[in-house]
Short mmCIF file of C-alpha atoms in Angstrom, two decimals:
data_model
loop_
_atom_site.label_atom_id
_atom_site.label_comp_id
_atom_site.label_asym_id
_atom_site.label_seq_id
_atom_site.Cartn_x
_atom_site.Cartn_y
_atom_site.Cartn_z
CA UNK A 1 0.00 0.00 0.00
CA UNK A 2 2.64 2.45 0.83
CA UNK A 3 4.38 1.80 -2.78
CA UNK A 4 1.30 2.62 -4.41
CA UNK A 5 0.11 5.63 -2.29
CA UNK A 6 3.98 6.84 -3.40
CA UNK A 7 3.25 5.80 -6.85
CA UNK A 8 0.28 7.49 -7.42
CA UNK A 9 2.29 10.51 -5.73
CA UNK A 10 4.57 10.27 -8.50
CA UNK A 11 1.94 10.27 -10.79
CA UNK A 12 0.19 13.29 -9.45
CA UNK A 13 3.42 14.86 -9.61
CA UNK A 14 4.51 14.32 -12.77
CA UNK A 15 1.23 14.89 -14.61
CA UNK A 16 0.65 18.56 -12.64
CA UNK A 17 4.41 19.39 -13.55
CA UNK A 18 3.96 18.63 -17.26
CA UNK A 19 0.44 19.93 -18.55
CA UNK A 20 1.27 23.61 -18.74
CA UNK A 21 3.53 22.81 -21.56
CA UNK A 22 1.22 21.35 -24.08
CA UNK A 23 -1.80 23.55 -23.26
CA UNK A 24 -0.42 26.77 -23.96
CA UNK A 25 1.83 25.23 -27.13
CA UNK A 26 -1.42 24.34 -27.96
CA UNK A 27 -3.05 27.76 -27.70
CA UNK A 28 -0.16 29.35 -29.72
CA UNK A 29 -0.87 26.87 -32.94
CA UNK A 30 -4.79 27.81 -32.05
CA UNK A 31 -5.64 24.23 -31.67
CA UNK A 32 -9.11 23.27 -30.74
CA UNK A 33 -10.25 21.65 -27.59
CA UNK A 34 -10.07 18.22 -29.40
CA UNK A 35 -6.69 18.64 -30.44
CA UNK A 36 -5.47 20.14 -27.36
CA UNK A 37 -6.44 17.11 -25.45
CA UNK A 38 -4.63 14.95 -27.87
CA UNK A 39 -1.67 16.94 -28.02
CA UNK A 40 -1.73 16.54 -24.21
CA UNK A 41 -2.48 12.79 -24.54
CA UNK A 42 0.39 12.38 -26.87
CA UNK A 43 2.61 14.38 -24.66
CA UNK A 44 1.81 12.77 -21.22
CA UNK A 45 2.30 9.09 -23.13
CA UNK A 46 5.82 10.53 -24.52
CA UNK A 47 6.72 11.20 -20.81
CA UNK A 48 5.65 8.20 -18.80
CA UNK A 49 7.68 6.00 -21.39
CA UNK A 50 10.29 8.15 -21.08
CA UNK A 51 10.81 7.95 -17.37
CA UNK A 52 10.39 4.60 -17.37
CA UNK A 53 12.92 4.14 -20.24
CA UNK A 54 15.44 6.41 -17.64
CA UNK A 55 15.01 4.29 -14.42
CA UNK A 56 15.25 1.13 -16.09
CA UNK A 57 17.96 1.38 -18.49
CA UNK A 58 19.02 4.85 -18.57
CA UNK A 59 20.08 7.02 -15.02
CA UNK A 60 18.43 4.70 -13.07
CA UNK A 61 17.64 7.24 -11.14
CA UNK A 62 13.97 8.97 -9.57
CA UNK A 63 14.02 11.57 -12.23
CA UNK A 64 10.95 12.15 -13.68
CA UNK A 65 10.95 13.16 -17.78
CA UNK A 66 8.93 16.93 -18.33
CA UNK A 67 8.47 19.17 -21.31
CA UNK A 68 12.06 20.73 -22.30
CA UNK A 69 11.56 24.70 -21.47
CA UNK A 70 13.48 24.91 -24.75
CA UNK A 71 11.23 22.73 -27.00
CA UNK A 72 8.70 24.79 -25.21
CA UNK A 73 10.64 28.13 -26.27
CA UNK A 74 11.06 26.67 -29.75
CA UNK A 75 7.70 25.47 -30.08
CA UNK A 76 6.42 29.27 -29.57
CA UNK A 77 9.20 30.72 -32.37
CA UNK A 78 7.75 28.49 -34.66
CA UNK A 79 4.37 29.62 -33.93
CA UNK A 80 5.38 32.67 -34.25
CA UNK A 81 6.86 32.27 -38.00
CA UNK A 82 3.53 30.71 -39.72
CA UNK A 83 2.45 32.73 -42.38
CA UNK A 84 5.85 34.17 -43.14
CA UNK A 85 8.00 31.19 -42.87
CA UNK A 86 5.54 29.01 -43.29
CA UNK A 87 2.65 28.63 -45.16
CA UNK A 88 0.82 26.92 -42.29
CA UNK A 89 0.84 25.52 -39.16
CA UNK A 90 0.69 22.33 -39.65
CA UNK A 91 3.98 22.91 -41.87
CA UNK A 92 5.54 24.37 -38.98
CA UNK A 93 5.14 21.74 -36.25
CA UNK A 94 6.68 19.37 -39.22
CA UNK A 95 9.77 21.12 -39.26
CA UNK A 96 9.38 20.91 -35.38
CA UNK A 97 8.76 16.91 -35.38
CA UNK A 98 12.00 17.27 -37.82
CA UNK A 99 14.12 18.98 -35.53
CA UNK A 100 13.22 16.77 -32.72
CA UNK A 101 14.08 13.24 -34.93
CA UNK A 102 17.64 15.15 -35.36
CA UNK A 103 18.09 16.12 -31.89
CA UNK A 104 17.41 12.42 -31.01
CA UNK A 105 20.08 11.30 -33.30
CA UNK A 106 22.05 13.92 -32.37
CA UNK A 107 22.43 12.14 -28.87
CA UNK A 108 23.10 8.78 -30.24
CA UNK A 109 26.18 10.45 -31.87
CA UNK A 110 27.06 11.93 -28.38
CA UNK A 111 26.47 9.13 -26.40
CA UNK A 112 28.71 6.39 -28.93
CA UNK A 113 31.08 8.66 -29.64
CA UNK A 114 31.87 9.58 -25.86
CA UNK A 115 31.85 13.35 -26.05
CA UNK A 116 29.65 13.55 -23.28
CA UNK A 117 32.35 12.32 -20.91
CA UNK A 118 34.39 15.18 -21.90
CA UNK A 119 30.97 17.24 -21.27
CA UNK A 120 30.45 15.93 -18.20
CA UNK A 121 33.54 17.02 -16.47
CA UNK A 122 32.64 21.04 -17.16
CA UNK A 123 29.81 20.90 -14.88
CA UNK A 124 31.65 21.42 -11.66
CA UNK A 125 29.85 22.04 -7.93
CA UNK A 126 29.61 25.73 -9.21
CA UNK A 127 28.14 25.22 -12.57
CA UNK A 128 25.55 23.26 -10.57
CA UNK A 129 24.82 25.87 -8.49
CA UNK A 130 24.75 28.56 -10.97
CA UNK A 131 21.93 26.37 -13.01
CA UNK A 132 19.45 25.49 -9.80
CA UNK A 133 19.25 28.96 -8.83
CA UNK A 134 19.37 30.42 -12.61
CA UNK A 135 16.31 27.58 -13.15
CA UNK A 136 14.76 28.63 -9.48
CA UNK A 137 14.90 32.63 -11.11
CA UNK A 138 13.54 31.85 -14.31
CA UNK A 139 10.19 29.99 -13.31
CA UNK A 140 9.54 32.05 -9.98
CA UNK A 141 7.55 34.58 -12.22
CA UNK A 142 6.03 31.69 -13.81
CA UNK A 143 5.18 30.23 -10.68
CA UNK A 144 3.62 33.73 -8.79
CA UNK A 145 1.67 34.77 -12.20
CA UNK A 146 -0.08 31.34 -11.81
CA UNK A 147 -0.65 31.39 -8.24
CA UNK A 148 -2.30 34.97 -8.38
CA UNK A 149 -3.89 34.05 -11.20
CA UNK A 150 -2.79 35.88 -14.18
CA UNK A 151 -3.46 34.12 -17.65
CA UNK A 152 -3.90 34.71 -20.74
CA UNK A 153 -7.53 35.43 -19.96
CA UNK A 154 -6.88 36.96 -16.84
CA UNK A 155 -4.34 40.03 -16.82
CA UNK A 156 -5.31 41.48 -12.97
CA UNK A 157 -4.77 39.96 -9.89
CA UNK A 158 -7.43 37.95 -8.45
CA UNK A 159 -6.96 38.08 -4.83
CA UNK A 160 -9.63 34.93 -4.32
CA UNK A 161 -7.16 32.60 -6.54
CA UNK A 162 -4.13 34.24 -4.73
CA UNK A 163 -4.99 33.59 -0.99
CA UNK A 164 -6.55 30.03 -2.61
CA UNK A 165 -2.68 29.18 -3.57
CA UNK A 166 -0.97 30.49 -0.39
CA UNK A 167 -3.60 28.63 1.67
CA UNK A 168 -1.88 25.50 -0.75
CA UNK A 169 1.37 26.43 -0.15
CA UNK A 170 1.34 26.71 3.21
CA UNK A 171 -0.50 22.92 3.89
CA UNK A 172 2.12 21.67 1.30
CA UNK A 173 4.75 23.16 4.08
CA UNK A 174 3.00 21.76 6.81
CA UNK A 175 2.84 18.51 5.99
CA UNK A 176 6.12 18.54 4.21
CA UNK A 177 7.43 18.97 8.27
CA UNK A 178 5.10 17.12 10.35
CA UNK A 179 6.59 14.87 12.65
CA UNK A 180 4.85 11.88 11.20
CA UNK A 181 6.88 10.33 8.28
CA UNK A 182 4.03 8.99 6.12
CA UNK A 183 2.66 12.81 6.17
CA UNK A 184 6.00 13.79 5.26
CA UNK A 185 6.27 11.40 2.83
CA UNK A 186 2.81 11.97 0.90
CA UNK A 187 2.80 15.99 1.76
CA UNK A 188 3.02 17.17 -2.07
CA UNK A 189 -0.11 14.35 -2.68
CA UNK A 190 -1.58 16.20 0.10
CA UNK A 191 -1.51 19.61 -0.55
CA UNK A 192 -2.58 18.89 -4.50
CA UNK A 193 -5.74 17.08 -2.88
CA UNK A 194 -6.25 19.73 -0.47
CA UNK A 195 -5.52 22.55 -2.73
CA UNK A 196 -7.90 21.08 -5.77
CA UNK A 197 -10.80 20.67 -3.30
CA UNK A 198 -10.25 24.42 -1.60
CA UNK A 199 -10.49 25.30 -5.22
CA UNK A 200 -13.46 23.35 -6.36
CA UNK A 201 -15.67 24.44 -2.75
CA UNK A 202 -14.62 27.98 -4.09
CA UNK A 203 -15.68 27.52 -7.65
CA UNK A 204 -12.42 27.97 -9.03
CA UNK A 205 -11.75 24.50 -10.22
CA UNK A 206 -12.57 23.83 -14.01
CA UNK A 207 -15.34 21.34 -14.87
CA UNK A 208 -14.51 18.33 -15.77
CA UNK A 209 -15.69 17.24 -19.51
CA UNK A 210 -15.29 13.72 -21.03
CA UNK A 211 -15.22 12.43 -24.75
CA UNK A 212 -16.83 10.00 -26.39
CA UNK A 213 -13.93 7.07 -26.17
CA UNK A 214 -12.60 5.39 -23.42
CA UNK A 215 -9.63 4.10 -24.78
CA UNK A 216 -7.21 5.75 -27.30
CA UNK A 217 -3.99 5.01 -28.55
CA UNK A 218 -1.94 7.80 -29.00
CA UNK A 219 -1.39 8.99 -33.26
CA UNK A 220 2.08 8.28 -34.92
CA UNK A 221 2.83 11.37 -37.06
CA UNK A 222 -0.08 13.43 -35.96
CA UNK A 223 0.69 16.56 -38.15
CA UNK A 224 2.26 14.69 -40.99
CA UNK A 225 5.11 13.57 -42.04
CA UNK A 226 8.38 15.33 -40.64
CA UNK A 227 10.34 17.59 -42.96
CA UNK A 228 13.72 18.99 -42.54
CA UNK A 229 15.80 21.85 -43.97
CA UNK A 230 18.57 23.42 -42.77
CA UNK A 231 17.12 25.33 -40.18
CA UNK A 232 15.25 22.42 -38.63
CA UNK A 233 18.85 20.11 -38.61
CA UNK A 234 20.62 23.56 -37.14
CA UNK A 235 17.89 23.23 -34.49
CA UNK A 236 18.04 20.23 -33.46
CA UNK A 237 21.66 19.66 -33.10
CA UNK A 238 21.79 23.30 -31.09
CA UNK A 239 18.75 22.43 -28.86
CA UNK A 240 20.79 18.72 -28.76
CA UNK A 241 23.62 20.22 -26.73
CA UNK A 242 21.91 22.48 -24.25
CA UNK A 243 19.73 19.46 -23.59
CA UNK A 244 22.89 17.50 -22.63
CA UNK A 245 23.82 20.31 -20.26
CA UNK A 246 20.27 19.80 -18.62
CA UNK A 247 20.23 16.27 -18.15
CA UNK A 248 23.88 16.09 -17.06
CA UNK A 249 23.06 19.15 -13.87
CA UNK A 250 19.50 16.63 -13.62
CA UNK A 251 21.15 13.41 -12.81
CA UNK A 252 24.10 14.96 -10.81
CA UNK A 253 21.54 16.78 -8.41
CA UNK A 254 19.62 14.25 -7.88
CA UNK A 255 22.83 12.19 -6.64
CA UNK A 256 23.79 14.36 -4.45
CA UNK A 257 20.34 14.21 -3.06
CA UNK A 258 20.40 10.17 -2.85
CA UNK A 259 23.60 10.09 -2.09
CA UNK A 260 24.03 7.45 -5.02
CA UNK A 261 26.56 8.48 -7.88
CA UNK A 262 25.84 6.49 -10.80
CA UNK A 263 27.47 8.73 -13.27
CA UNK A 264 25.69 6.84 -15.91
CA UNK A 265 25.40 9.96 -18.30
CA UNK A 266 26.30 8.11 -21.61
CA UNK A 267 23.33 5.78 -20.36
CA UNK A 268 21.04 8.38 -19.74
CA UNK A 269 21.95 10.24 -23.26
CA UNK A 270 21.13 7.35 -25.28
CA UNK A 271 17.49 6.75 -23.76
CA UNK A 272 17.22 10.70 -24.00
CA UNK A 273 17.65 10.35 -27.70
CA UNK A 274 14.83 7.45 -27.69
CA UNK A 275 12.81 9.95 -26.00
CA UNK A 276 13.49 12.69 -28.72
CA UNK A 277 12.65 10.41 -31.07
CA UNK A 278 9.34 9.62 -29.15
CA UNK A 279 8.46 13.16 -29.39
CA UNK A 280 8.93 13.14 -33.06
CA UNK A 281 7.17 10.16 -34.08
CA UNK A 282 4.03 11.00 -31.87
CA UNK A 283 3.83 15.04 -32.38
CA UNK A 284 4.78 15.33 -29.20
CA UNK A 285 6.89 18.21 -26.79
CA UNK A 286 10.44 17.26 -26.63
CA UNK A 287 11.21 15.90 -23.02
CA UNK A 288 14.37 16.24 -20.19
CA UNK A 289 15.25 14.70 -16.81
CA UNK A 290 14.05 17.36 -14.85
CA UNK A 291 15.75 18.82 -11.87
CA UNK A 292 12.99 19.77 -9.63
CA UNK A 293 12.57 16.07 -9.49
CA UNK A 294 15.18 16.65 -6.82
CA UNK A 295 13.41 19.06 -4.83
CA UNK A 296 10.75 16.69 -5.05
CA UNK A 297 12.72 13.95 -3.46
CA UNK A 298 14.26 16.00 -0.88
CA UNK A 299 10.14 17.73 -0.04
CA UNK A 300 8.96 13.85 0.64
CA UNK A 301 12.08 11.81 1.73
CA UNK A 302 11.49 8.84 -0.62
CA UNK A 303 14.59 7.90 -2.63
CA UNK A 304 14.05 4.76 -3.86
CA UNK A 305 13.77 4.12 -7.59
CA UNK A 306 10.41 1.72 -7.32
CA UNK A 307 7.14 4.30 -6.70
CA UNK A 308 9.13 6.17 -9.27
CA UNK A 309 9.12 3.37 -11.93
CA UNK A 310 5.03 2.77 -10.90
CA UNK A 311 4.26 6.42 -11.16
CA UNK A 312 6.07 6.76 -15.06
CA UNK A 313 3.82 3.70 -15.81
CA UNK A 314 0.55 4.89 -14.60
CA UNK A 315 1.48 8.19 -16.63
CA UNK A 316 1.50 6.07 -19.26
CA UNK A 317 -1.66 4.01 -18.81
CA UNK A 318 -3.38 7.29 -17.90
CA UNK A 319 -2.51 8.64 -21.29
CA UNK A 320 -4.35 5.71 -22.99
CA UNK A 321 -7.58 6.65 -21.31
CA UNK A 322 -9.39 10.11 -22.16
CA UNK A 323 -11.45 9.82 -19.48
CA UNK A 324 -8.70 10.10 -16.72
CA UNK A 325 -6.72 12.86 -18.83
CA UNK A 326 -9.58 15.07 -18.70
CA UNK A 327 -10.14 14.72 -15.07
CA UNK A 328 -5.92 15.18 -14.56
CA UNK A 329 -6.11 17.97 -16.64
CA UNK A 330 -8.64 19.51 -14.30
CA UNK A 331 -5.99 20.54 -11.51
CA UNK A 332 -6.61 23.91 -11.23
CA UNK A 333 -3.74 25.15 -12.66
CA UNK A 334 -2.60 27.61 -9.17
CA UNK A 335 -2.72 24.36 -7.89
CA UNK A 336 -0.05 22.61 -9.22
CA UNK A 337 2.04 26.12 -9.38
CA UNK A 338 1.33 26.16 -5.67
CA UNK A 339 2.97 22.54 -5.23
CA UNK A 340 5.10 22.92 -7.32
CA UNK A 341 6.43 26.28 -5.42
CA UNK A 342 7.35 24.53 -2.42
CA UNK A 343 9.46 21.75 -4.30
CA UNK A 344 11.60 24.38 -6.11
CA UNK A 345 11.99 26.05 -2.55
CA UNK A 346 14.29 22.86 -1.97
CA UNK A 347 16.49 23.50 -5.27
CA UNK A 348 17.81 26.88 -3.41
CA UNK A 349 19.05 24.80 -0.34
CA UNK A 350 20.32 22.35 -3.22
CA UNK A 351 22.25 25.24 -4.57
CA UNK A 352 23.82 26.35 -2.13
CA UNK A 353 25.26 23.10 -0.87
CA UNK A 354 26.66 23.00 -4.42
CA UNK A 355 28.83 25.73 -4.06
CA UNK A 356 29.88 24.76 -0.55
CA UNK A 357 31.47 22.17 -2.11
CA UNK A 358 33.60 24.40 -4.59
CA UNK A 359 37.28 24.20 -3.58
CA UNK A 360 38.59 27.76 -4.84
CA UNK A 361 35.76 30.24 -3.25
CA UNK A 362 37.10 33.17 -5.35
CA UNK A 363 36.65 31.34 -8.88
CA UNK A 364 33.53 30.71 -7.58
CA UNK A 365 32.10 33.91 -7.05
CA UNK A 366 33.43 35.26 -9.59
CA UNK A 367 31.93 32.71 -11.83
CA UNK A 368 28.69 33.43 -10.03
CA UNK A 369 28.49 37.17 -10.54
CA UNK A 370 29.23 37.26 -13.98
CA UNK A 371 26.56 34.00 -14.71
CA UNK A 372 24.10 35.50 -12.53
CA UNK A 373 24.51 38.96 -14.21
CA UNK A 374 24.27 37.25 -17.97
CA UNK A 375 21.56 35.14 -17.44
CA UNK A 376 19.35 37.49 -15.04
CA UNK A 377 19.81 40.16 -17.40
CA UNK A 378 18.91 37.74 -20.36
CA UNK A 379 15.52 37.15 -18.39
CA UNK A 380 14.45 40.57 -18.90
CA UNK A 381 14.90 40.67 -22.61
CA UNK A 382 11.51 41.14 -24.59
CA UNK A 383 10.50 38.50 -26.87
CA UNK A 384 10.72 40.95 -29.67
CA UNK A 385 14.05 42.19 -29.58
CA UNK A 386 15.59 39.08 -30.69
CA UNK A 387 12.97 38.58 -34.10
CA UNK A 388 15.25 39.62 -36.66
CA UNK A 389 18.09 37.40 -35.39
CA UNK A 390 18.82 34.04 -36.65
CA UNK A 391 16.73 31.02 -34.93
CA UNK A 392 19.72 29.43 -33.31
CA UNK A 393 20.78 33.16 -31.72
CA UNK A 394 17.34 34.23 -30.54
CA UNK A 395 16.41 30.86 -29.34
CA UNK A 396 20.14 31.20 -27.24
CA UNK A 397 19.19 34.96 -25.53
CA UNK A 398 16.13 34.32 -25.05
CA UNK A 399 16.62 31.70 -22.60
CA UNK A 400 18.59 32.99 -19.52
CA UNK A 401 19.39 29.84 -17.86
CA UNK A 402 21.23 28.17 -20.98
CA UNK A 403 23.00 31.66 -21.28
CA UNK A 404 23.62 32.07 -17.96
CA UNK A 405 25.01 28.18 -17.36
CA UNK A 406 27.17 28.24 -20.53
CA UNK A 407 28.59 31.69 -19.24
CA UNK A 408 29.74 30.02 -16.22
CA UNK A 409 30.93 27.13 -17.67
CA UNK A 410 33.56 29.18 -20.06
CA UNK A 411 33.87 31.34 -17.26
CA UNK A 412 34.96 28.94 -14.46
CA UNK A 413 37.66 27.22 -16.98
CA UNK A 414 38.72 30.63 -18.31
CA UNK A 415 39.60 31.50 -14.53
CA UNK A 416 41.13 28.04 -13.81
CA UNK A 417 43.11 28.08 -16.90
CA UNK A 418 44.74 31.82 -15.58
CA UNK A 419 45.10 30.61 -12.27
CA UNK A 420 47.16 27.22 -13.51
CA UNK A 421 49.25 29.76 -15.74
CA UNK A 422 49.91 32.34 -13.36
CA UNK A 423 50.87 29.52 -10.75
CA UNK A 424 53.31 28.34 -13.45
CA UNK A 425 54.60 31.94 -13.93
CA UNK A 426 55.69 32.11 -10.29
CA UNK A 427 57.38 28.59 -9.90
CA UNK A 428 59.81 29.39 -13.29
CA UNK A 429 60.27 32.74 -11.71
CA UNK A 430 61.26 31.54 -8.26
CA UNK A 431 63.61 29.02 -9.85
#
């Protein structure tokens, strides 16, 4: 009973992390409701495979698969170029299911040719640290917007939804530190159920709807065939490498948070290409180990790799009945930002431990300031001062935590590199 109560957990978790994605990637290509539900179908399917694919034979490690903020970023571009690019938008998500079939085999190619290793060894204790708080920066606006409720629909405060998502926060809190480990353990469970029900008394909840069928499999090639051109392949490979940056920070926080090191990164690639490929075949959003999975672990104590493995699967099952993805995709959305708030609280503490561990204090800050002041600064950019730049470019500023993480990287071995040389310097000289 208690794997399955963790399980479903899981599930919950997963599912309330990953809907946001799809729905509003959806509302940018003007989908209807019927194709927004697939898209989410197709999408949720994509991701329970895809964790399952990880803990078995990948990381082998309680990291759940979510929708890539970059596929996500990419996804709107694309969007954004029908009826100039484009003829259509069906041509454009194509081009999309193109670039994601190259960024799969792009990680093949990493993963045989054992680049990665050389990769892997950039993203130090301070790297790490720079990434979880850039990632902590970049979705805290995400995250208060949604609990005050401001949407699309919605561009005022609505002090009802907002004192709605603090009550939620708060319980999540609370039972995150009650003395009782099986609250501990189930608090995130907890506060969704709480906060969804404080919601629905209220009226804020959305009404749940149902289709016709009761079992669907999920479409191969949804939108067509895939097509590539130059600027799909450029894509894919670009979006291929930040990717690897993602999953490598994913897996190596989570270790540090289980304690187990399996370093299995070249694993982990390989199954992370399957999962591009995934996305392609079944016009889906390109996924990621993601890191709050961490904070998640750290929120509810429970490090073991089984409720993980259950909770991927009933993802999966879940996707292959409408029924239950309507009623999943009625979590009020301040709901799960609510939740999700208090698991990305951990990430900071995460952080910070990182950079503890940093053995030259003075690289590291310096590293710091100049990442933090990239990336931040990146954050603040408006979409529209990076149209008339090439894809690969706007798709790079526009997304301060790649920016920001790949500053610090160069950063960090530019200041190691002068330190070495300037250590040299003075041993010649004293000779």
């Amino acid at each position: 009973m208690k794997t399955l109560i963790s399980s479903l957990q899981w599930m919950a978790f997963m599912i309330a992390g990953s809907i946001a994605a799809p729905i509003a990637i959806a509302d940018a290509f003007h989908f209807s409701a019927g194709e927004t539900a697939l898209f989410v179908q197709r999408t949720l399917f994509v991701l329970g495979i895809g964790g399952l694919l990880q803990g078995i034979f990948g990381h082998r490690m309680p990291i759940n698969e979510g929708p890539a903020g970059l596929w996500w970023s990419v996804f709107a571009i694309y969007a954004g170029l029908v009826g100039s690019l484009y003829s259509s938008s069906t041509e454009s998500l194509q081009y999309l299911a193109g670039a994601l079939i190259v960024t799969g085999i792009f990680f093949f190619l990493l993963a045989f040719t054992g680049f990665v290793d050389q990769l892997n060894k950039l993203f130090t204790p301070v790297v790490t640290f720079i990434y979880l708080l850039l990632l902590v920066l970049q979705l805290s606006g995400s995250f208060m917007k949604g609990m005050l409720g401001i949407t699309g629909a919605h561009q005022e405060v609505r002090p009802l939804v907002a004192v709605l998502s603090l009550v939620t926060v708060l319980l999540t809190f609370y039972f995150g530190h009650v003395k009782k480990p099986w609250v501990k353990q189930y608090s995130i469970m907890l506060g969704l159920i709480c906060g969804w029900i404080l919601f629905a008394l209220f009226g804020e909840a959305p009404a749940i709807t149902f289709g016709e069928s009761w079992f669907s499999l999920p479409a191969v090639f949804d939108f067509g065939k895939p097509r590539f051109d130059s600027g799909a392949v450029t894509t894919g490979v670009f979006i291929g490498l930040l990717l690897t940056a993602n999953m490598i920070t994913s897996v190596r926080v989570m270790g540090n948070v289980t304690g187990v090191r399996q370093e299995r990164v070249r694993s982990s690639l390989f199954i992370s290409g399957i999962n591009q490929l995934l996305a392609g075949i079944f016009s889906a959003v390109g996924a990621v180990p993601i890191a709050a999975a961490a904070g998640y672990v750290a929120q509810t104590g429970i490090k073991v790799l089984k409720p993980f493995l259950y909770g991927a699967c009933f993802v999966s099952i879940i996707a292959l009945l409408p029924p239950l993805v309507h009623i999943m995709s009625a979590i009020p959305a301040p709901v799960g930002y609510a939740v999700t708030f208090v698991v990305f609280t951990q990430l900071v503490g995460l952080a910070l431990n990182d950079l503890e561990k940093s053995p030259d204090k003075e690289i590291a800050h310096t590293t710091a300031g100049i990442s933090f002041l990239v990336g931040i600064g990146a954050m603040f950019l408006p979409a529209h001062a990076t149209e008339h730049l090439p894809m690969m470019i706007a798709t790079f500023l526009n997304n301060g935590l790649i920016l920001g993480s790949v500053v610090g990287i160069l950063t960090e071995q530019l200041l190691i590199w002068r330190k070495k040389r300037n250590t040299q310097e003075n041993s010649i000289r004293e000779q």
